Short mmCIF file of C-alpha atoms and ligand atoms in Angstrom, two decimals:
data_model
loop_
_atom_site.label_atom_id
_atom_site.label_comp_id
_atom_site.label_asym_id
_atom_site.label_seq_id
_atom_site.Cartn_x
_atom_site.Cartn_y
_atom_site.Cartn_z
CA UNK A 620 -10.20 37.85 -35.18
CA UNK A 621 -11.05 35.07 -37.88
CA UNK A 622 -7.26 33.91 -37.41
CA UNK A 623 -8.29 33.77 -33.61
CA UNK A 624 -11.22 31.53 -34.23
CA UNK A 625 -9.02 29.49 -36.52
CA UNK A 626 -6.38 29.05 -33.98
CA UNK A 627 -9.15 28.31 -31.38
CA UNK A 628 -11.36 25.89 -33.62
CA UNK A 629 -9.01 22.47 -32.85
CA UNK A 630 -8.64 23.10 -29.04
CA UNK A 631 -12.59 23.64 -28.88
CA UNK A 632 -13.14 20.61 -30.61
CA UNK A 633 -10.67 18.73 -28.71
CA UNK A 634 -12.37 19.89 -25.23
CA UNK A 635 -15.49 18.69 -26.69
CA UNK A 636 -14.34 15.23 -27.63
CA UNK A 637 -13.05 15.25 -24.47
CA UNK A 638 -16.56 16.20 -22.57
CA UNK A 639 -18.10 13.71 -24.42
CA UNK A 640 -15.73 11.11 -23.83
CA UNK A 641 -15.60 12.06 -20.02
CA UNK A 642 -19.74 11.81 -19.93
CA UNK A 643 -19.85 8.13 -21.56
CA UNK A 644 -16.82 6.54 -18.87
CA UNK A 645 -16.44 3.81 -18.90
CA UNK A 646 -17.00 2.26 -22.39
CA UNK A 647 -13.86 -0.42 -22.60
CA UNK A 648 -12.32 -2.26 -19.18
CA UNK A 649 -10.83 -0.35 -16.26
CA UNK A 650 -7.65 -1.95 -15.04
CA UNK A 651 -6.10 -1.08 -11.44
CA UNK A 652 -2.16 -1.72 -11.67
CA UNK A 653 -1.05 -2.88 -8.73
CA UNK A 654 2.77 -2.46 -8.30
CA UNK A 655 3.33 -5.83 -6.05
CA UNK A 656 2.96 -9.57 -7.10
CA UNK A 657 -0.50 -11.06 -7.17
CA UNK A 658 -1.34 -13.06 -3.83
CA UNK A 659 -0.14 -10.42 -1.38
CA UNK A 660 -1.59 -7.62 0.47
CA UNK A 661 -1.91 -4.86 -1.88
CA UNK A 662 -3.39 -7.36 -4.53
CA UNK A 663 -5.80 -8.80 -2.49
CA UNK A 664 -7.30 -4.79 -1.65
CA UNK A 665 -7.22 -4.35 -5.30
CA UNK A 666 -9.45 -7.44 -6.56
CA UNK A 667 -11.56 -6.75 -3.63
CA UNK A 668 -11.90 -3.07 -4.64
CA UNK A 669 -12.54 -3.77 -8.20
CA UNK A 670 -15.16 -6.45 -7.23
CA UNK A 671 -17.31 -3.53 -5.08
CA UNK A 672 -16.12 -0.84 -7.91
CA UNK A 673 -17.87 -2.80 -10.52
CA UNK A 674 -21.91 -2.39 -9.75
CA UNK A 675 -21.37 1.36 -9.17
CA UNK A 676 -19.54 2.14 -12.19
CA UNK A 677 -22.62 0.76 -13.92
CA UNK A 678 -21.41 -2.79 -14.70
CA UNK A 679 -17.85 -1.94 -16.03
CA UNK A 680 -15.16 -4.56 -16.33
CA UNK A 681 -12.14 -3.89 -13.89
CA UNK A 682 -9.43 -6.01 -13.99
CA UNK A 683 -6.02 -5.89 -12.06
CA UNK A 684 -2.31 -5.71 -14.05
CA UNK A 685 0.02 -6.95 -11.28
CA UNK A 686 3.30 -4.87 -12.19
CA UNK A 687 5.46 -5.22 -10.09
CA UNK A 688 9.39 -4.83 -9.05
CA UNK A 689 11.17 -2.03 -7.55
CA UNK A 690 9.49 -1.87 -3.85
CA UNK A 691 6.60 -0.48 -6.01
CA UNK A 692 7.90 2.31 -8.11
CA UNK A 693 7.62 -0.06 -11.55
CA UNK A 694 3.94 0.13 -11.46
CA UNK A 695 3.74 3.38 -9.99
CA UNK A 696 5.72 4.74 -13.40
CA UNK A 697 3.78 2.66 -15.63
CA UNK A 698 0.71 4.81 -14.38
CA UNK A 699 2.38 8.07 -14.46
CA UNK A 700 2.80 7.62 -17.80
CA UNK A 701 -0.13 5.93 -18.95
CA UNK A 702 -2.90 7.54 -21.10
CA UNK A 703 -4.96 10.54 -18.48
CA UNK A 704 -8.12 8.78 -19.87
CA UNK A 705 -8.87 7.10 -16.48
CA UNK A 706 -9.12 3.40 -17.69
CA UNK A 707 -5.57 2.83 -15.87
CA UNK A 708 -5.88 3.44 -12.37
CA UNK A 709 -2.94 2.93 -9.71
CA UNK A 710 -3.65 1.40 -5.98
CA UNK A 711 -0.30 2.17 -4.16
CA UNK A 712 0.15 2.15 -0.05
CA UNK A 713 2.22 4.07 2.32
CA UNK A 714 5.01 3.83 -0.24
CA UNK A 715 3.45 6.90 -2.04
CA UNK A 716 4.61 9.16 1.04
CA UNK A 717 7.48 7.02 2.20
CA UNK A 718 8.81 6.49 -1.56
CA UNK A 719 10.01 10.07 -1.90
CA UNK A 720 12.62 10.22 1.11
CA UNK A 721 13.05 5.82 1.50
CA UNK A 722 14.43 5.84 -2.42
CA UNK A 723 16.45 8.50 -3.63
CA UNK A 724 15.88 8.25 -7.23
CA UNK A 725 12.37 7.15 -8.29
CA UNK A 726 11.13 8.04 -11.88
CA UNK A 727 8.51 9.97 -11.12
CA UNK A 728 6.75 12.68 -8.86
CA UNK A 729 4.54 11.51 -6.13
CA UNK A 730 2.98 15.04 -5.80
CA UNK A 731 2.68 16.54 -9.41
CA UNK A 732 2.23 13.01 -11.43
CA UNK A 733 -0.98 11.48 -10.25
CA UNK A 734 -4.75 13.08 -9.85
CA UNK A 735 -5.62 11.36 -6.30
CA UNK A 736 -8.99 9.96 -6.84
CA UNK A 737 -9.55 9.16 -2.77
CA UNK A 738 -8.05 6.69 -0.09
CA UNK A 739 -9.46 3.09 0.66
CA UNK A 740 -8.16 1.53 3.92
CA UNK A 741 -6.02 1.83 7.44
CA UNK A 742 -3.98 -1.13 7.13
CA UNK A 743 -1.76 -2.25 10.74
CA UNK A 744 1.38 -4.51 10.29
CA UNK A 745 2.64 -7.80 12.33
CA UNK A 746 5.91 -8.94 12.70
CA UNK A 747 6.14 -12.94 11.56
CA UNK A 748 8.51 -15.76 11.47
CA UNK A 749 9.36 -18.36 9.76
CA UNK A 750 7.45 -21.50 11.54
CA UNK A 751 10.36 -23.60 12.44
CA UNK A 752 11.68 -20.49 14.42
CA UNK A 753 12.57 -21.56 18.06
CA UNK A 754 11.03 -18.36 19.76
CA UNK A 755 7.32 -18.46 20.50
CA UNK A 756 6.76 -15.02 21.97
CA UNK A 757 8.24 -11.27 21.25
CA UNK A 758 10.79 -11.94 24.05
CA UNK A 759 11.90 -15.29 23.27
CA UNK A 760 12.47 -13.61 19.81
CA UNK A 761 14.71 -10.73 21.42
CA UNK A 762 17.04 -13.71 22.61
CA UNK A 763 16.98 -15.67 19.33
CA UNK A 764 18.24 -12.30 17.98
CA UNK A 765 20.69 -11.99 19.80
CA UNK A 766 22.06 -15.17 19.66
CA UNK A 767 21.63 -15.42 16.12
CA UNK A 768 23.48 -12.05 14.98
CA UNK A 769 24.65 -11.86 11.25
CA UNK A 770 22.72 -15.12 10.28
CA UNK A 771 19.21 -13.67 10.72
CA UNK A 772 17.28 -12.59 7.04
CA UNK A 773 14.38 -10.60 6.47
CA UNK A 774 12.48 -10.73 3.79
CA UNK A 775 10.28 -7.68 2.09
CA UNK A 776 8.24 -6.77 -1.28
CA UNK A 777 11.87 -4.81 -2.40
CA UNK A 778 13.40 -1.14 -1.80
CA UNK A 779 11.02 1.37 -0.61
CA UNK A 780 7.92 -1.10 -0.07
CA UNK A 781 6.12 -1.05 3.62
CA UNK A 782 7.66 -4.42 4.95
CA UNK A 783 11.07 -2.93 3.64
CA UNK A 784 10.38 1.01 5.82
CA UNK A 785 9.21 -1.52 8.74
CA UNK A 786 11.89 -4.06 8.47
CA UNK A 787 14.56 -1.09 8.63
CA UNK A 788 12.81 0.28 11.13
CA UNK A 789 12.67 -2.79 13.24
CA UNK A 790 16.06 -3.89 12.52
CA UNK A 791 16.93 0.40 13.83
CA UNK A 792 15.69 -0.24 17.07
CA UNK A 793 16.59 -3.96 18.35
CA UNK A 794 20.51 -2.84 16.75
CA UNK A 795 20.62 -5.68 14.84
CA UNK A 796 21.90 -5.83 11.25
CA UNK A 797 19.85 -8.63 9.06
CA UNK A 798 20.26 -9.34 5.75
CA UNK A 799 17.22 -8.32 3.88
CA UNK A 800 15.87 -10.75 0.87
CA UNK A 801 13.65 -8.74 -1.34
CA UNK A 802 10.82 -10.02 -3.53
CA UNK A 803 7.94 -8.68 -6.14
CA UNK A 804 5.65 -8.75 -3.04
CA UNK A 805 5.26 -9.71 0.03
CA UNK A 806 2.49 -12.94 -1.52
CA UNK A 807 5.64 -14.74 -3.00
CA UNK A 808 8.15 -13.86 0.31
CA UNK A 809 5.20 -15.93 2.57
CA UNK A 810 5.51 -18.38 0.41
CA UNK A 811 9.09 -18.67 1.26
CA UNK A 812 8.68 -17.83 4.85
CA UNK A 813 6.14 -21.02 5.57
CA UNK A 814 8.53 -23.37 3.68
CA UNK A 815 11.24 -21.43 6.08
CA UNK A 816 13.77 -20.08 3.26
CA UNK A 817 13.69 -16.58 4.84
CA UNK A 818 13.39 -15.70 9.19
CA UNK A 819 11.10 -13.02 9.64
CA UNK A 820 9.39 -10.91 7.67
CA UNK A 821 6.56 -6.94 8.60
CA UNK A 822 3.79 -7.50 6.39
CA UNK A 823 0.34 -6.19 6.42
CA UNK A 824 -2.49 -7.89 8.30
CA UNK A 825 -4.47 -8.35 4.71
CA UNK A 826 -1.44 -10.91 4.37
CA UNK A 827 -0.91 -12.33 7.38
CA UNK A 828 -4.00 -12.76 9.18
CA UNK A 829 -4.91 -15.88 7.67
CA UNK A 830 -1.73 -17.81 8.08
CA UNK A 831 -1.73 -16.79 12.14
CA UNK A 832 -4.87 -18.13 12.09
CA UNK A 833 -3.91 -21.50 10.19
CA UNK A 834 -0.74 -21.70 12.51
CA UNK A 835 1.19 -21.75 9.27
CA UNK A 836 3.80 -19.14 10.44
CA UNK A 837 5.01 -17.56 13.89
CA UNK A 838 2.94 -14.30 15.37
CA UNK A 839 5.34 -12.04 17.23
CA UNK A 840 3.97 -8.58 17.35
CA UNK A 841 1.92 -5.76 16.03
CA UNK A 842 3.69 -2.85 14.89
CA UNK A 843 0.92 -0.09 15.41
CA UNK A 844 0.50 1.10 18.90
CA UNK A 845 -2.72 -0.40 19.68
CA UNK A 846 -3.67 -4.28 19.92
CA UNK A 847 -5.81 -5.47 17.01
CA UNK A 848 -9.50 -7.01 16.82
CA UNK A 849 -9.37 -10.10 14.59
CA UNK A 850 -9.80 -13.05 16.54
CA UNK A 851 -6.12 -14.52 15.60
CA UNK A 852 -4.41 -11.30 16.29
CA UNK A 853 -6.36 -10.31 20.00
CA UNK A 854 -3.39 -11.56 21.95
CA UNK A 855 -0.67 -10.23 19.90
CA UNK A 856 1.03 -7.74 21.72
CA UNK A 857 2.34 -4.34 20.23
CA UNK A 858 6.25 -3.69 19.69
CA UNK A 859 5.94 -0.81 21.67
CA UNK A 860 4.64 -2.33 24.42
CA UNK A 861 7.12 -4.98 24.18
CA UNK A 862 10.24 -2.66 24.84
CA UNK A 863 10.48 -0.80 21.63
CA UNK A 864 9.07 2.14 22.85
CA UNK A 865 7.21 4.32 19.64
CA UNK A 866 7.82 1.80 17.74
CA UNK A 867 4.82 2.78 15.22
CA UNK A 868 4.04 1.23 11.21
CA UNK A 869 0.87 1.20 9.78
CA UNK A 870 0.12 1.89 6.49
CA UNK A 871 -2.94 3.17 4.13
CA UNK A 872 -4.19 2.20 0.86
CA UNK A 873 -5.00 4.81 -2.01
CA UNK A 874 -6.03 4.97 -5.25
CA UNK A 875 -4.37 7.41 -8.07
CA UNK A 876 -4.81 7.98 -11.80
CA UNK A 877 -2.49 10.00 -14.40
CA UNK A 878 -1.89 13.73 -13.70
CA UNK A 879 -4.70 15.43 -15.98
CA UNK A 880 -7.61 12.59 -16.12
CA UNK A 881 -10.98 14.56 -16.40
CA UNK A 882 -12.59 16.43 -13.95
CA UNK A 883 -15.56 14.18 -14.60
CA UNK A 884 -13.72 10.91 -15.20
CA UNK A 885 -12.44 11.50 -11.42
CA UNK A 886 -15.39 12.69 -10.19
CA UNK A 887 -17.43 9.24 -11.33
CA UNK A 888 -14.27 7.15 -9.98
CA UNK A 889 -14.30 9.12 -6.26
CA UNK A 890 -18.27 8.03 -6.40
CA UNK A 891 -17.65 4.47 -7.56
CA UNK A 892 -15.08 4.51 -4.96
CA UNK A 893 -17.28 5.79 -2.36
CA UNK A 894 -19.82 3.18 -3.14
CA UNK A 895 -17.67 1.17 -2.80
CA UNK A 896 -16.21 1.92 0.57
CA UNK A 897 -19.85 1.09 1.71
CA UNK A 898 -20.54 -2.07 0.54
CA UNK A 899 -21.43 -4.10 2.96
CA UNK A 900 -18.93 -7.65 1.72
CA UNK A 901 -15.78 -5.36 1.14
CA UNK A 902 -16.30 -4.04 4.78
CA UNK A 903 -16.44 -7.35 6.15
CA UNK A 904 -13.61 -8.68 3.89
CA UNK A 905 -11.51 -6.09 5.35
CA UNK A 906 -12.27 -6.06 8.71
CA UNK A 907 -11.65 -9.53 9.09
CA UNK A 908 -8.11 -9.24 7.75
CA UNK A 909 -7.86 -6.74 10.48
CA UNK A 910 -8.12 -3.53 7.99
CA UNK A 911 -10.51 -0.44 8.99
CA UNK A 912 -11.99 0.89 5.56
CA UNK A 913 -11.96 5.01 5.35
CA UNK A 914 -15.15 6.38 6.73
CA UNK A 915 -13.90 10.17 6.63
CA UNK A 916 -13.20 13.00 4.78
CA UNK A 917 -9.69 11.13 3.45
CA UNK A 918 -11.60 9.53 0.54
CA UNK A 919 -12.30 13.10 -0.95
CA UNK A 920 -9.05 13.68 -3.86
CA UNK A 921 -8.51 16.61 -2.02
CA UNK A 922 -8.50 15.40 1.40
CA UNK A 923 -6.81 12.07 0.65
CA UNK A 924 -3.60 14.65 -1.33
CA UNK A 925 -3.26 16.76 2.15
CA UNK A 926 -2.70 13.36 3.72
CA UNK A 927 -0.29 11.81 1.87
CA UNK A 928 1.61 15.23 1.62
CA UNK A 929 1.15 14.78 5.83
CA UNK A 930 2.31 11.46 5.98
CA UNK A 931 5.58 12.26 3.61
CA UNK A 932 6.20 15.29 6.32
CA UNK A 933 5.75 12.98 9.23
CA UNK A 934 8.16 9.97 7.78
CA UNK A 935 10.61 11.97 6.11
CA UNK A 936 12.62 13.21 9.23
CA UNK A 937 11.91 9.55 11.24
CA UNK A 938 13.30 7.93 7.53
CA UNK A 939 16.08 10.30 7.97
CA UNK A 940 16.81 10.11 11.45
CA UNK A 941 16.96 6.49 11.45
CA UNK A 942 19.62 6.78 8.29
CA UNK A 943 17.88 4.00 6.82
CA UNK A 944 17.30 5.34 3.30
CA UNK A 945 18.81 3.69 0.31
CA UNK A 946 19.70 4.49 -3.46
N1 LIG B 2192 3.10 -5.88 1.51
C1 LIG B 2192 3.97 -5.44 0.49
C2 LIG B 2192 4.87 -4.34 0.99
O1 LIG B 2192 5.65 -4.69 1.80
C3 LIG B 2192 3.42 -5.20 -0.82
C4 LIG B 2192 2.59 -6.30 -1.39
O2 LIG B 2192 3.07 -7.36 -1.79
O3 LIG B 2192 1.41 -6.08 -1.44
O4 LIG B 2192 4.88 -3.22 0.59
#
């Protein structure tokens, strides 16, 4: 029995430590890795997140590590394997679920690898072009395609990232091979898309709603199947009910830590994030790039897990059918 105790002594203490550790969160800065450049979409919902995180986790500093590379799977690693402590948090999109069956060999497990601390946003997409692009509507696009076949590029935030699943997708139904250009994230590929280096590019609203609205690149379409609200996207119509019948992309923001974080580290992230969700600035911030922040049960780690296990069931087979995977 006393060898029992003895045994038992170090993993007591340890849980302990831990406990106590868990209670005081956070005592050093928080930092959300972001796996895409800085100025694009998925950085943009990350400083804004941190901003509302901030006052309901008591004050803390949280600052954002762009890592990025890899269509997202660099900085979705470097959080798989970072310390379960909770200070290094992961905000990751639709690549979480489409990651899995778009890339066949990504180091790490999007199911068993992260604790899913709750989902932030419904993000649609637009298809843009470059602003010295002849067409000025969906259809006058159709014939520029055609016209234009094996010259045409594409550009996206790299292998298994949202504007590459919708550029695949897009490039699936119209039958038309393009050549695609990929970069760290879709903030650097606008760049390059408003000086016209690259055609056309699917990006998130969060990205692109601002240059509609300064006229600083092309508007052709929205990829989700209904019309959006912002004032600079109203008239856009949707691919689907431009000819490409189904045609449906639109994407969701989450945010992840490592597999094994404290119940009560999570627990007082999910809150912060809830708080946060609610705040009256984000909201607005994100409705006026056309986002819808969660209101539901999705922001709940449980909840927000049996959708992304939903969404990888419900992309895998179109990913598959359309054969446009890639190593
Ligand atoms: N919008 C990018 C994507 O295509 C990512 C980013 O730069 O935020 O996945």
């Amino acid at each position: 029995m006393r060898h029992l105790l003895k045994a038992l002594a170090p993993i007591a203490l340890a849980a302990v430590t831990l406990n106590a550790a868990a209670q005081d969160f956070p005592t050093k800065p928080i930092t959300i890795v972001v796996p895409f450049a800085a100025g694009g979409p998925t950085d943009r919902v990350a400083r804004d997140l941190a901003e509302a995180m901030r006052k309901p986790m008591g004050g803390a500093t949280i600052v954002v590590d762009n890592a990025a590379g890899a269509g997202g799977s660099i900085g979705a690693n470097k959080v798989a394997k970072a310390p379960a402590d909770g200070y290094t948090l992961l905000l990751h999109h639709i690549g979480m679920a489409t990651m899995p069956t778009l890339v066949r060999n990504i180091p790490f497990k999007v199911e068993t690898d992260f604790e899913y601390v709750g989902m932030v946003n419904d993000v649609p997409m637009t298809l843009i072009g470059r602003p010295s692009l002849p067409a000025n509507n969906y259809q006058e696009l159709t014939a520029w395609i055609n016209q234009n076949k094996g010259k045409i590029n594409l550009a996206n935030a790299g292998i298994g990232s949202a504007s590459h699943l919708c550029g695949l997708l897009f490039q699936n139904s119209v039958k038309v091979d393009m050549t695609t250009v990929p970069y760290k994230g879709t903030g650097p590929a606008m760049t390059d898309l408003i000086g016209g280096q690259v055609d056309l590019m699917c990006d998130q609203t969060t990205n692109t709603t601002g240059q509609i609205e300064a006229k600083k690149v092309k508007a052709y379409a929205v990829t989700s199947p209904k019309r959006l609200s912002p004032a600079a996207l109203k008239d856009l119509p949707t691919l689907d009910e431009s000819g490409l019948k189904g045609f449906n992309v639109s994407i969701f923001h989450g945010l992840y830590a490592p597999k094994g974080t404290p119940a009560p580290v999570l627990k007082k992230l999910n809150d912060a994030l809830q708080a946060a969700l609610k705040d009256a600035d984000f909201i607005k911030k994100q409705e006026g790039l056309g986002a819808v922040v969660v209101t539901d049960k999705r922001v709940q780690p449980e909840e927000h897990k049996k959708f992304v296990a939903a969404e990888i069931a419900k992309w895998s087979p179109v990913i598959k059918a359309a054969g446009v995977y890639a190593d």
